[in-house]
Every structure is written in C-alpha cells, then in structure tokens.
C-alpha cells in the first residue's frame, strides 16, 4: 500500500491554486490536516473574531474535501507535536505545506524540517518575500520602490484549479470541530457577522462581486458610506482565495483601472516582506527613537482607551468605525486610519494597545498588515507617516461624505442633517445620549506634538 502524503493546512484553507495540495495529490493518497495551535503563536493566538471565521471556514473546507471522500483531520495542540503525531499514525513521511512568514510558523517549519520531509511551496503572497530584491541584492524597507520591483515581476502565474483526482487514506483520529468552542455562546456578540460567508465559495462570490466594482475602487474605497472596498481581506487572510487569483480576476475585470486596487494587494506583500526581515514588528517600534515617546498610562488613559473601544469618543466618524468593528468584525479602511490616528495622536495611547484590540475584534487580523498598518499611522514604523501628521476626524468626515455611515452606526445621531452630523458638539446640537469629546482636536494635537518633541531633545 502506497504511503500517504500529509497536507498541512494553516492560513491557506482552499483547494484551488493550492500548490501544497496539488503536489501531494500527484504523489498518491493524502491526509489533510489542520492544527489549532494556541501555544506556538503566544500573544498572537487567533482572536475571538478570527475564531468565529475559522469555525465556518474549516466547515467549508471539510465539505469540499468530503466531496472527494477525504476527511479533514483536526488536532488541537502545539503544531510540531500534532503534525509529527499524525504523520506517524498515518505512515506519512512527507509533508507538503504553503510557506508562511509569521515568526511562529517559521519556527514550526524549521523544527518539522528536522524530523520530517517537509516541502514548502509559495502561494501566500504574489511573490515570496525573499525574491523581491534591490539591485544590490538587499531587501526593501520602503513601499514605493518595493512595489516597483514587485510590479516588474507581475503578472503572477495563472491560478490553477483544484486537483480533479484526490484520494484519501484510511481512518485517522480527528477532533470534533464543535468541541473547539470557536463560536461565541452568551452573549452572542457575533450575531452581526452574518454579513460574511467564510470559505472558498464565499471568497469566490466576494471576488465576483468586487470585479463589477473594481474600476471605481480608487474613488469609492475612501467613502465610508459607499460599498467601495473589496471586502476580500478576511478571505485572503485565511487563504480561501490566493493573491494570484485576486490579481488576475481584478486585472481581467478592469485592465486599465485596476492598478489602485492591485497596489493594495502589493501592500500586503510589502508587510510580509517586513515581517520576514523584522519578525518582532508586532511589538517593537520600527524606529528606535519612539521607544522614548511618553505614551499616556494610568486610570485616565485606561478610561479613554475603553471609551475608544466602545465607540464613545464624541467624534462621530471614530465612533461609527469602532461600533462597526464590534458589530461586524471589520472596519472601513479609511476609518481604520482615522480611528488609529485618534488613539495614538489625540489620546496619546500606545499603538500596541490598538493593535491588540484589532487583533481580537477583526476577522481579517493579519500579523503583517495589522502590525505594519498600526505603526504606519502611529509614525513609529520603518515606513510610516511622520508622527506629526495627525488626521483631523472633524475634517475627514465631511471630506469623505461619511454622514450616512455615521447614521448607520451611531443611531443617536441619525436625525441630524449632513451639515451638523460630523461635529454635533461644535454645532451645539448633540443629543444628550451622545458623549462629549474625550479631548478637543487642537488640544489633542498640541499634546501629541509636545510628546514627540521630547524624543528629539
């Protein structure tokens, strides 16, 4: 009897354009394995919102594999131990997997390679991070030259369909997904997550829907009241669709106007490139000088932080975004920047507190994107906005026509006209139920600049 080959799924929960699965299928029977490892990632064990998504994505993957009469084996525990155990139980000596750049996955890959024949494949980015090099052979730290170098390698290879012939291998013990308790019970804080359809089919539907809108992306993506975002980020994070498939679908739908969106797909590659160089980027400032920045701490800072998480800052566009995040596990990208700037500049709170909140509440919380984006807004990153560039929520809100967005997520303000809804306190018409601003814009800006000045002396 031919020994099986093990396919180790992680953030690549799809059958199409899945190089590890295709390679394993060409060798004979396969064992499909997913390990829920809450130990190896440490502080980056997947958060509550991601766990909801994972439950449904694994359900979808198991259904797809089931059509081929292949069970999805589930194990919970430390990844290296679990993969090694399943390989031994099944008689597999070779493991195929897509290469991952997160530091905990790289550590697991290194450990497994010492005991099993581990074959790693590309497929998580448009190009493997180490392949995009400067003319001198170095690594990029700034996005624009990185994007130029990456774009020169595009288009990526055409996405490959799922293997037609897949064969399983015997009976192997598996955990029950229901026993992992990934879904919330009481209270059911995920009841608003029904706007999402996790899984490979859901990703394909999201891509098809966005293909009809990609030509308007450059304008519409900045308008919170318009459905202009792709909403592909959680599908990409969980690998339910490959970046190559996204690139080709967008380019084919709008060959002359898809570049602004494709550049954002390239940003995802850029953050992976930075993580590959600086694995601790989720905790360490990209610029050492900001280690001396006097972030606020103490009871008042904690109260402000909790008001921010609950959408009670007194700034309508910030509050709308934070409430959308809690209700749906996602926030409009323009509003993410405004909310992050407000936390780090107006409230002078450490970006890592915001990163932790987003990690717990976003369905698309990606180690690279979440860490690099927070540092970009905070001004602490390797490639980032200057700290002194402080977004003005009361200006950004009318500029990007966020009135209807605010009405949707801040119902206390829904009866206000466009002329006052962006700044009801300034207009003197704020309802009693709506909280007062935590701090004035000018006061917050001056405090932030004064704090930044201290690290330069």
CSV table of C-alpha atoms in Angstrom, one decimal:
chain,number,residue,atom,x,y,z
A,1,UNK,CA,0.0,0.0,0.0
A,2,UNK,CA,1.4,3.4,-1.0
A,3,UNK,CA,2.3,5.6,1.9
A,4,UNK,CA,0.2,8.8,2.1
A,5,UNK,CA,1.4,12.3,1.9
A,6,UNK,CA,0.3,14.8,4.6
A,7,UNK,CA,-1.0,18.2,3.6
A,8,UNK,CA,-0.7,20.7,6.4
A,9,UNK,CA,-3.3,23.5,6.1
A,10,UNK,CA,-2.9,26.7,8.0
A,11,UNK,CA,-3.9,30.1,6.6
A,12,UNK,CA,-4.5,28.5,3.2
A,13,UNK,CA,-7.9,26.9,3.5
A,14,UNK,CA,-8.7,26.3,-0.1
A,15,UNK,CA,-8.4,23.6,-2.8
A,16,UNK,CA,-7.9,25.8,-5.8
A,17,UNK,CA,-4.5,27.3,-6.6
A,18,UNK,CA,-3.1,25.4,-3.6
A,19,UNK,CA,0.4,24.2,-4.5
A,20,UNK,CA,0.9,22.0,-1.5
A,21,UNK,CA,-2.3,20.1,-2.2
A,22,UNK,CA,-1.6,19.8,-5.9
A,23,UNK,CA,1.9,18.4,-5.2
A,24,UNK,CA,0.7,15.9,-2.6
A,25,UNK,CA,-2.1,14.8,-4.9
A,26,UNK,CA,0.4,14.0,-7.6
A,27,UNK,CA,2.2,11.6,-5.3
A,28,UNK,CA,-0.8,9.4,-4.2
A,29,UNK,CA,-3.2,9.4,-1.3
A,30,UNK,CA,-3.3,12.3,1.0
A,31,UNK,CA,-4.0,13.1,4.7
A,32,UNK,CA,-5.5,16.6,5.1
A,33,UNK,CA,-4.6,18.1,8.5
A,34,UNK,CA,-5.4,21.4,10.3
A,35,UNK,CA,-3.9,22.1,13.7
A,36,UNK,CA,-5.3,24.7,16.1
A,37,UNK,CA,-2.2,25.8,17.8
A,38,UNK,CA,-2.8,28.3,20.7
A,39,UNK,CA,0.7,27.7,22.1
A,40,UNK,CA,3.2,28.5,19.4
A,41,UNK,CA,1.8,31.9,18.4
A,42,UNK,CA,1.9,33.2,22.0
A,43,UNK,CA,0.3,36.6,22.1
A,44,UNK,CA,-0.8,36.1,18.5
A,45,UNK,CA,-3.1,33.1,19.1
A,46,UNK,CA,-6.0,33.9,16.9
A,47,UNK,CA,-8.5,36.3,18.4
A,48,UNK,CA,-12.2,35.9,19.1
A,49,UNK,CA,-13.5,37.3,15.7
A,50,UNK,CA,-11.0,35.2,13.8
A,51,UNK,CA,-12.1,32.1,15.7
A,52,UNK,CA,-15.7,32.6,14.5
A,53,UNK,CA,-14.4,32.8,11.0
A,54,UNK,CA,-12.1,29.8,11.4
A,55,UNK,CA,-15.0,27.6,12.5
A,56,UNK,CA,-17.0,28.4,9.4
A,57,UNK,CA,-14.0,28.2,7.1
A,58,UNK,CA,-13.0,24.8,8.4
A,59,UNK,CA,-16.6,23.6,8.0
A,60,UNK,CA,-16.5,24.8,4.3
A,61,UNK,CA,-13.1,23.1,3.7
A,62,UNK,CA,-14.2,19.8,5.3
A,63,UNK,CA,-17.2,19.9,3.0
A,64,UNK,CA,-15.1,20.5,-0.1
A,65,UNK,CA,-12.7,17.7,0.8
A,66,UNK,CA,-15.7,15.5,1.6
A,67,UNK,CA,-16.8,15.6,-2.0
A,68,UNK,CA,-13.6,13.6,-2.6
A,69,UNK,CA,-14.2,11.4,0.3
A,70,UNK,CA,-11.2,12.9,2.2
A,71,UNK,CA,-11.8,13.7,5.8
A,72,UNK,CA,-10.2,16.9,7.3
A,73,UNK,CA,-8.3,15.8,10.3
A,74,UNK,CA,-8.4,18.3,13.2
A,75,UNK,CA,-6.0,18.3,16.0
A,76,UNK,CA,-5.6,20.9,18.8
A,77,UNK,CA,-2.2,21.5,20.4
A,78,UNK,CA,1.4,22.5,19.6
A,79,UNK,CA,1.7,22.3,15.8
A,80,UNK,CA,5.0,20.4,15.6
A,81,UNK,CA,3.9,17.8,18.0
A,82,UNK,CA,0.5,17.4,16.3
A,83,UNK,CA,1.9,17.2,12.8
A,84,UNK,CA,4.5,14.7,13.8
A,85,UNK,CA,1.9,12.6,15.6
A,86,UNK,CA,-0.5,12.5,12.6
A,87,UNK,CA,2.4,11.7,10.2
A,88,UNK,CA,3.3,8.7,12.5
A,89,UNK,CA,-0.2,7.5,12.8
A,90,UNK,CA,-0.8,7.6,9.1
A,91,UNK,CA,2.6,6.3,8.0
A,92,UNK,CA,3.4,9.6,6.1
A,93,UNK,CA,7.0,10.7,5.9
A,94,UNK,CA,6.5,13.7,3.6
A,95,UNK,CA,4.6,16.8,4.5
A,96,UNK,CA,3.5,19.5,1.9
A,97,UNK,CA,2.6,23.0,3.1
A,98,UNK,CA,2.5,26.6,1.9
A,99,UNK,CA,5.3,28.7,3.3
A,100,UNK,CA,4.2,31.1,6.0
A,101,UNK,CA,6.1,34.2,7.1
A,102,UNK,CA,4.8,34.7,10.6
A,103,UNK,CA,7.6,34.1,13.1
A,104,UNK,CA,5.8,31.3,15.0
A,105,UNK,CA,5.1,29.4,11.7
A,106,UNK,CA,8.7,29.8,10.6
A,107,UNK,CA,9.8,28.3,13.9
A,108,UNK,CA,7.5,25.4,13.4
A,109,UNK,CA,8.6,24.8,9.9
A,110,UNK,CA,12.3,24.8,10.9
A,111,UNK,CA,11.5,22.3,13.7
A,112,UNK,CA,9.5,20.0,11.4
A,113,UNK,CA,12.1,20.0,8.7
A,114,UNK,CA,14.5,18.4,11.2
A,115,UNK,CA,12.2,15.3,11.7
A,116,UNK,CA,10.1,15.0,8.5
A,117,UNK,CA,10.5,15.6,4.8
A,118,UNK,CA,8.8,19.0,4.8
A,119,UNK,CA,8.2,20.5,1.3
A,120,UNK,CA,7.2,24.2,1.4
A,121,UNK,CA,5.5,25.9,-1.5
A,122,UNK,CA,4.8,29.5,-2.4
A,123,UNK,CA,1.2,30.8,-2.6
A,124,UNK,CA,0.6,33.1,0.3
A,125,UNK,CA,1.8,36.3,-1.5
A,126,UNK,CA,2.1,37.4,-5.1
A,127,UNK,CA,5.8,36.6,-4.8
A,128,UNK,CA,7.8,35.1,-2.0
A,129,UNK,CA,9.1,37.9,0.2
A,130,UNK,CA,12.8,37.0,-0.2
A,131,UNK,CA,12.5,37.1,-4.0
A,132,UNK,CA,12.0,40.9,-4.2
A,133,UNK,CA,15.5,42.4,-4.0
A,134,UNK,CA,17.2,45.6,-4.7
A,135,UNK,CA,19.7,45.9,-7.5
A,136,UNK,CA,22.4,45.3,-4.9
A,137,UNK,CA,20.7,42.2,-3.6
A,138,UNK,CA,19.4,43.7,-0.4
A,139,UNK,CA,15.8,43.9,1.0
A,140,UNK,CA,13.4,46.7,0.7
A,141,UNK,CA,12.2,48.7,3.7
A,142,UNK,CA,10.1,51.4,1.8
A,143,UNK,CA,6.9,50.5,0.0
A,144,UNK,CA,7.2,52.5,-3.2
A,145,UNK,CA,10.5,51.0,-4.5
A,146,UNK,CA,9.3,47.6,-3.3
A,147,UNK,CA,6.1,48.0,-5.3
A,148,UNK,CA,8.0,49.0,-8.4
A,149,UNK,CA,10.3,45.9,-8.1
A,150,UNK,CA,7.3,43.6,-7.3
A,151,UNK,CA,5.3,45.1,-10.2
A,152,UNK,CA,8.1,44.3,-12.6
A,153,UNK,CA,7.6,40.6,-11.8
A,154,UNK,CA,3.9,40.6,-12.5
A,155,UNK,CA,1.5,39.2,-13.6
A,156,UNK,CA,1.8,36.2,-11.2
A,157,UNK,CA,1.3,32.8,-12.6
A,158,UNK,CA,-2.2,31.9,-13.6
A,159,UNK,CA,-4.1,30.4,-10.7
A,160,UNK,CA,-4.5,26.6,-11.0
A,161,UNK,CA,-7.8,24.8,-10.5
A,162,UNK,CA,-8.3,22.3,-7.7
A,163,UNK,CA,-6.9,18.8,-8.5
A,164,UNK,CA,-9.5,16.7,-10.2
A,165,UNK,CA,-8.4,13.5,-8.6
A,166,UNK,CA,-7.8,13.4,-4.8
A,167,UNK,CA,-7.6,10.2,-2.8
A,168,UNK,CA,-7.7,9.8,1.0
A,169,UNK,CA,-6.1,7.4,3.3
A,170,UNK,CA,-7.8,5.3,5.9
A,171,UNK,CA,-9.2,6.3,9.2
A,172,UNK,CA,-7.3,8.7,11.5
A,173,UNK,CA,-8.5,10.1,14.7
A,174,UNK,CA,-9.8,13.6,14.5
A,175,UNK,CA,-11.1,16.2,17.0
A,176,UNK,CA,-14.7,17.4,16.6
A,177,UNK,CA,-14.8,21.0,15.4
A,178,UNK,CA,-17.7,21.7,17.8
A,179,UNK,CA,-15.5,20.7,20.7
A,180,UNK,CA,-13.1,23.5,20.0
A,181,UNK,CA,-15.7,26.1,21.1
A,182,UNK,CA,-14.7,28.6,18.5
A,183,UNK,CA,-18.1,30.2,18.3
A,184,UNK,CA,-19.4,32.7,21.0
A,185,UNK,CA,-22.2,31.5,23.2
A,186,UNK,CA,-23.8,34.0,25.6
A,187,UNK,CA,-23.8,36.8,24.7
A,188,UNK,CA,-23.6,36.1,21.0
A,189,UNK,CA,-21.5,39.1,20.1
A,190,UNK,CA,-21.1,37.7,16.5
A,191,UNK,CA,-24.8,37.9,15.5
A,192,UNK,CA,-23.9,40.7,13.1
A,193,UNK,CA,-21.3,38.6,11.4
A,194,UNK,CA,-23.9,37.1,9.1
A,195,UNK,CA,-22.8,39.7,6.5
A,196,UNK,CA,-19.9,37.3,5.8
A,197,UNK,CA,-19.7,34.0,4.0
A,198,UNK,CA,-16.5,32.3,5.1
A,199,UNK,CA,-14.9,29.6,2.9
A,200,UNK,CA,-13.6,29.2,-0.6
A,201,UNK,CA,-17.0,29.5,-2.2
A,202,UNK,CA,-17.7,32.7,-0.2
A,203,UNK,CA,-14.3,34.1,-1.3
A,204,UNK,CA,-15.2,33.4,-5.0
A,205,UNK,CA,-18.5,35.1,-4.6
A,206,UNK,CA,-16.9,38.1,-2.9
A,207,UNK,CA,-14.3,38.3,-5.8
A,208,UNK,CA,-17.0,38.1,-8.4
A,209,UNK,CA,-19.0,40.9,-6.7
A,210,UNK,CA,-16.0,43.1,-6.4
A,211,UNK,CA,-14.9,42.6,-10.0
A,212,UNK,CA,-18.0,44.5,-11.0
A,213,UNK,CA,-16.9,47.5,-8.8
A,214,UNK,CA,-13.1,47.4,-9.2
A,215,UNK,CA,-12.9,50.1,-11.8
A,216,UNK,CA,-14.5,52.6,-9.3
A,217,UNK,CA,-12.2,51.5,-6.4
A,218,UNK,CA,-9.8,54.4,-6.5
A,219,UNK,CA,-12.6,56.8,-5.6
A,220,UNK,CA,-15.1,54.6,-3.7
A,221,UNK,CA,-12.6,53.0,-1.3
A,222,UNK,CA,-12.3,56.3,0.6
A,223,UNK,CA,-16.0,56.8,1.0
A,224,UNK,CA,-17.4,55.0,4.1
A,225,UNK,CA,-21.0,55.4,3.0
A,226,UNK,CA,-20.3,53.6,-0.3
A,227,UNK,CA,-19.7,49.9,-0.6
A,228,UNK,CA,-16.4,50.5,-2.4
A,229,UNK,CA,-14.0,48.2,-0.6
A,230,UNK,CA,-13.3,44.7,-1.9
A,231,UNK,CA,-14.1,43.0,1.5
A,232,UNK,CA,-11.6,40.3,0.4
A,233,UNK,CA,-9.2,40.9,3.3
A,234,UNK,CA,-10.6,38.0,5.6
A,235,UNK,CA,-10.7,35.6,2.7
A,236,UNK,CA,-7.1,36.5,1.8
A,237,UNK,CA,-6.0,36.2,5.4
A,238,UNK,CA,-7.5,32.7,5.8
A,239,UNK,CA,-6.2,31.7,2.3
A,240,UNK,CA,-9.6,30.9,0.9
A,241,UNK,CA,-8.5,32.6,-2.3
A,242,UNK,CA,-5.0,33.1,-3.5
A,243,UNK,CA,-3.4,36.5,-4.1
A,244,UNK,CA,-2.7,35.4,-7.7
A,245,UNK,CA,-6.4,34.6,-8.2
A,246,UNK,CA,-7.4,38.0,-6.9
A,247,UNK,CA,-4.8,39.8,-9.1
A,248,UNK,CA,-5.9,38.1,-12.3
A,249,UNK,CA,-9.7,38.5,-11.5
A,250,UNK,CA,-9.3,42.2,-10.8
A,251,UNK,CA,-7.0,42.8,-13.8
A,252,UNK,CA,-9.2,40.9,-16.2
A,253,UNK,CA,-12.3,42.8,-15.0
A,254,UNK,CA,-10.6,46.3,-15.4
A,255,UNK,CA,-7.3,46.0,-17.2
A,256,UNK,CA,-6.9,49.8,-17.4
A,257,UNK,CA,-8.2,50.9,-14.0
A,258,UNK,CA,-7.4,48.1,-11.5
A,259,UNK,CA,-3.9,49.4,-10.6
A,260,UNK,CA,-5.0,51.2,-7.4
A,261,UNK,CA,-6.5,48.0,-6.1
A,262,UNK,CA,-3.6,45.9,-7.2
A,263,UNK,CA,-1.2,48.3,-5.4
A,264,UNK,CA,-3.1,47.5,-2.2
A,265,UNK,CA,-2.6,43.7,-2.9
A,266,UNK,CA,1.0,44.6,-3.3
A,267,UNK,CA,1.0,46.4,0.1
A,268,UNK,CA,0.0,43.0,1.6
A,269,UNK,CA,3.2,41.6,0.0
A,270,UNK,CA,5.2,44.5,1.4
A,271,UNK,CA,4.0,43.9,5.0
A,272,UNK,CA,5.0,40.2,4.6
A,273,UNK,CA,8.4,41.4,3.4
A,274,UNK,CA,8.9,43.5,6.5
A,275,UNK,CA,7.8,40.7,8.8
A,276,UNK,CA,10.3,38.4,7.1
A,277,UNK,CA,13.0,40.9,8.0
A,278,UNK,CA,11.8,42.0,11.3
A,279,UNK,CA,9.8,39.2,13.0
A,280,UNK,CA,9.1,41.3,16.2
A,281,UNK,CA,7.5,44.1,14.3
A,282,UNK,CA,4.2,43.4,16.1
A,283,UNK,CA,5.8,44.5,19.4
A,284,UNK,CA,8.8,46.6,18.6
A,285,UNK,CA,8.8,50.1,17.1
A,286,UNK,CA,10.3,50.3,13.7
A,287,UNK,CA,12.1,53.4,14.7
A,288,UNK,CA,14.1,53.1,17.9
A,289,UNK,CA,13.7,56.8,18.8
A,290,UNK,CA,10.0,56.2,19.5
A,291,UNK,CA,10.9,53.8,22.3
A,292,UNK,CA,11.2,57.1,24.3
A,293,UNK,CA,7.8,58.5,23.4
A,294,UNK,CA,5.9,59.2,26.6
A,295,UNK,CA,2.6,57.4,25.9
A,296,UNK,CA,-0.1,58.1,28.4
A,297,UNK,CA,-0.7,55.5,31.1
A,298,UNK,CA,-2.8,55.3,34.2
A,299,UNK,CA,-6.5,55.4,35.1
A,300,UNK,CA,-7.5,58.3,32.8
A,301,UNK,CA,-5.7,56.7,29.9
A,302,UNK,CA,-7.5,53.5,30.6
A,303,UNK,CA,-10.8,55.2,30.6
A,304,UNK,CA,-10.1,56.9,27.3
A,305,UNK,CA,-9.0,53.6,25.8
A,306,UNK,CA,-12.2,51.8,26.9
A,307,UNK,CA,-14.3,54.7,25.5
A,308,UNK,CA,-12.4,54.3,22.2
A,309,UNK,CA,-13.1,50.6,22.0
A,310,UNK,CA,-16.8,51.2,22.7
A,311,UNK,CA,-17.2,54.0,20.2
A,312,UNK,CA,-17.9,56.7,22.8
A,313,UNK,CA,-15.2,59.2,21.9
A,314,UNK,CA,-17.5,62.1,21.0
A,315,UNK,CA,-16.1,62.1,17.4
A,316,UNK,CA,-18.8,60.6,15.2
A,317,UNK,CA,-16.7,59.1,12.5
A,318,UNK,CA,-14.4,57.5,15.0
A,319,UNK,CA,-17.3,56.1,17.0
A,320,UNK,CA,-19.1,54.8,13.8
A,321,UNK,CA,-15.9,52.9,12.9
A,322,UNK,CA,-15.4,51.4,16.3
A,323,UNK,CA,-19.0,50.3,16.5
A,324,UNK,CA,-18.9,48.8,13.0
A,325,UNK,CA,-15.8,46.8,14.1
A,326,UNK,CA,-17.6,45.4,17.1
A,327,UNK,CA,-20.8,44.5,15.2
A,328,UNK,CA,-19.3,43.0,12.1
A,329,UNK,CA,-15.6,42.2,12.8
A,330,UNK,CA,-14.5,44.6,10.1
A,331,UNK,CA,-14.0,48.4,9.6
A,332,UNK,CA,-13.8,50.5,6.6
A,333,UNK,CA,-10.1,51.2,5.7
A,334,UNK,CA,-10.3,55.0,5.6
A,335,UNK,CA,-12.0,54.9,9.0
A,336,UNK,CA,-9.4,52.4,10.4
A,337,UNK,CA,-6.7,55.1,9.7
A,338,UNK,CA,-8.8,57.8,11.3
A,339,UNK,CA,-9.6,55.7,14.4
A,340,UNK,CA,-6.0,54.6,14.8
A,341,UNK,CA,-4.7,58.2,14.4
A,342,UNK,CA,-7.2,59.3,17.1
A,343,UNK,CA,-6.0,56.7,19.5
A,344,UNK,CA,-2.3,57.3,19.0
A,345,UNK,CA,-2.3,61.1,18.5
A,346,UNK,CA,-5.4,62.6,20.1
A,347,UNK,CA,-5.4,60.2,23.0
A,348,UNK,CA,-1.6,59.7,23.0
A,349,UNK,CA,-2.0,55.9,23.7
A,350,UNK,CA,0.5,53.3,22.7
A,351,UNK,CA,-0.3,51.9,19.2
A,352,UNK,CA,0.2,48.4,20.7
A,353,UNK,CA,-3.0,48.8,22.7
A,354,UNK,CA,-4.9,49.4,19.4
A,355,UNK,CA,-3.1,46.6,17.7
A,356,UNK,CA,-4.2,44.2,20.5
A,357,UNK,CA,-7.9,45.4,20.2
A,358,UNK,CA,-7.9,45.0,16.4
A,359,UNK,CA,-6.3,41.6,16.7
A,360,UNK,CA,-9.1,40.4,19.0
A,361,UNK,CA,-12.0,42.0,17.0
A,362,UNK,CA,-11.1,41.9,13.3
A,363,UNK,CA,-11.9,38.9,11.2
A,364,UNK,CA,-9.0,39.9,8.9
A,365,UNK,CA,-6.4,40.5,11.7
A,366,UNK,CA,-3.2,39.6,9.8
A,367,UNK,CA,0.1,39.8,11.7
A,368,UNK,CA,1.8,41.7,8.9
A,369,UNK,CA,-1.0,44.1,7.9
A,370,UNK,CA,-2.2,44.8,11.4
A,371,UNK,CA,1.3,45.5,12.9
A,372,UNK,CA,2.7,47.5,9.9
A,373,UNK,CA,-0.5,49.5,9.4
A,374,UNK,CA,-0.7,50.5,13.1
A,375,UNK,CA,2.9,51.6,13.0
A,376,UNK,CA,2.4,53.4,9.7
A,377,UNK,CA,-0.4,55.5,11.3
A,378,UNK,CA,1.4,55.9,14.6
A,379,UNK,CA,4.6,57.2,12.9
A,380,UNK,CA,6.7,54.6,14.6
A,381,UNK,CA,7.2,52.3,11.7
A,382,UNK,CA,10.0,51.5,9.4
A,383,UNK,CA,7.9,53.0,6.5
A,384,UNK,CA,5.3,55.3,8.1
A,385,UNK,CA,3.7,58.7,8.2
A,386,UNK,CA,5.6,61.2,10.2
A,387,UNK,CA,4.3,61.3,13.8
A,388,UNK,CA,3.3,64.9,13.4
A,389,UNK,CA,0.8,64.1,10.6
A,390,UNK,CA,-2.3,64.0,12.7
A,391,UNK,CA,-5.6,63.2,10.9
A,392,UNK,CA,-8.4,65.6,11.8
A,393,UNK,CA,-11.6,63.5,12.3
A,394,UNK,CA,-13.9,66.5,12.0
A,395,UNK,CA,-12.4,67.4,8.7
A,396,UNK,CA,-12.0,63.9,7.3
A,397,UNK,CA,-15.7,63.0,8.0
A,398,UNK,CA,-17.3,65.6,5.7
A,399,UNK,CA,-14.4,65.4,3.2
A,400,UNK,CA,-15.3,61.7,2.6
A,401,UNK,CA,-19.0,62.2,2.9
A,402,UNK,CA,-19.5,59.9,5.9
A,403,UNK,CA,-22.9,61.2,7.0
A,404,UNK,CA,-24.9,58.1,6.1
A,405,UNK,CA,-22.2,55.9,7.5
A,406,UNK,CA,-22.5,57.7,10.9
A,407,UNK,CA,-26.3,57.4,10.8
A,408,UNK,CA,-26.0,53.7,10.3
A,409,UNK,CA,-23.6,53.0,13.2
A,410,UNK,CA,-24.3,55.9,15.6
A,411,UNK,CA,-28.1,55.9,15.9
A,412,UNK,CA,-28.1,58.7,18.4
A,413,UNK,CA,-27.2,61.0,15.6
A,414,UNK,CA,-29.3,59.6,12.8
A,415,UNK,CA,-31.8,62.5,12.8
A,416,UNK,CA,-29.1,65.2,12.3
A,417,UNK,CA,-28.6,66.8,8.9
A,418,UNK,CA,-25.4,66.5,6.9
A,419,UNK,CA,-24.4,70.0,7.9
A,420,UNK,CA,-24.1,69.1,11.6
A,421,UNK,CA,-23.7,65.3,12.0
A,422,UNK,CA,-19.9,65.4,11.6
A,423,UNK,CA,-19.4,67.7,14.6
A,424,UNK,CA,-22.7,67.9,16.6
A,425,UNK,CA,-20.9,69.2,19.7
A,426,UNK,CA,-19.3,72.0,17.7
A,427,UNK,CA,-22.7,72.8,16.1
A,428,UNK,CA,-24.4,72.8,19.5
A,429,UNK,CA,-26.9,70.2,18.6
A,430,UNK,CA,-25.5,67.0,20.1
A,431,UNK,CA,-28.2,64.8,21.7
A,432,UNK,CA,-27.9,64.1,25.4
A,433,UNK,CA,-27.3,60.4,24.7
A,434,UNK,CA,-24.2,61.2,22.7
A,435,UNK,CA,-20.9,61.5,24.8
A,436,UNK,CA,-18.9,64.7,24.9
A,437,UNK,CA,-15.5,64.6,23.1
A,438,UNK,CA,-12.7,63.0,25.2
A,439,UNK,CA,-10.5,65.8,24.1
A,440,UNK,CA,-10.6,68.8,21.7
A,441,UNK,CA,-8.9,68.4,18.4
A,442,UNK,CA,-6.5,71.3,18.9
A,443,UNK,CA,-5.7,70.2,22.5
A,444,UNK,CA,-5.1,66.7,21.4
A,445,UNK,CA,-2.9,67.7,18.5
A,446,UNK,CA,-0.7,70.1,20.7
A,447,UNK,CA,-0.3,67.4,23.4
A,448,UNK,CA,0.8,64.8,20.8
A,449,UNK,CA,3.3,67.2,19.2
A,450,UNK,CA,4.7,68.2,22.6
A,451,UNK,CA,5.2,64.5,23.4
A,452,UNK,CA,7.0,63.9,20.1
A,453,UNK,CA,9.3,66.9,20.7
A,454,UNK,CA,10.6,65.2,23.9
A,455,UNK,CA,12.1,62.4,22.0
A,456,UNK,CA,14.2,64.8,19.9
A,457,UNK,CA,15.9,66.6,22.7
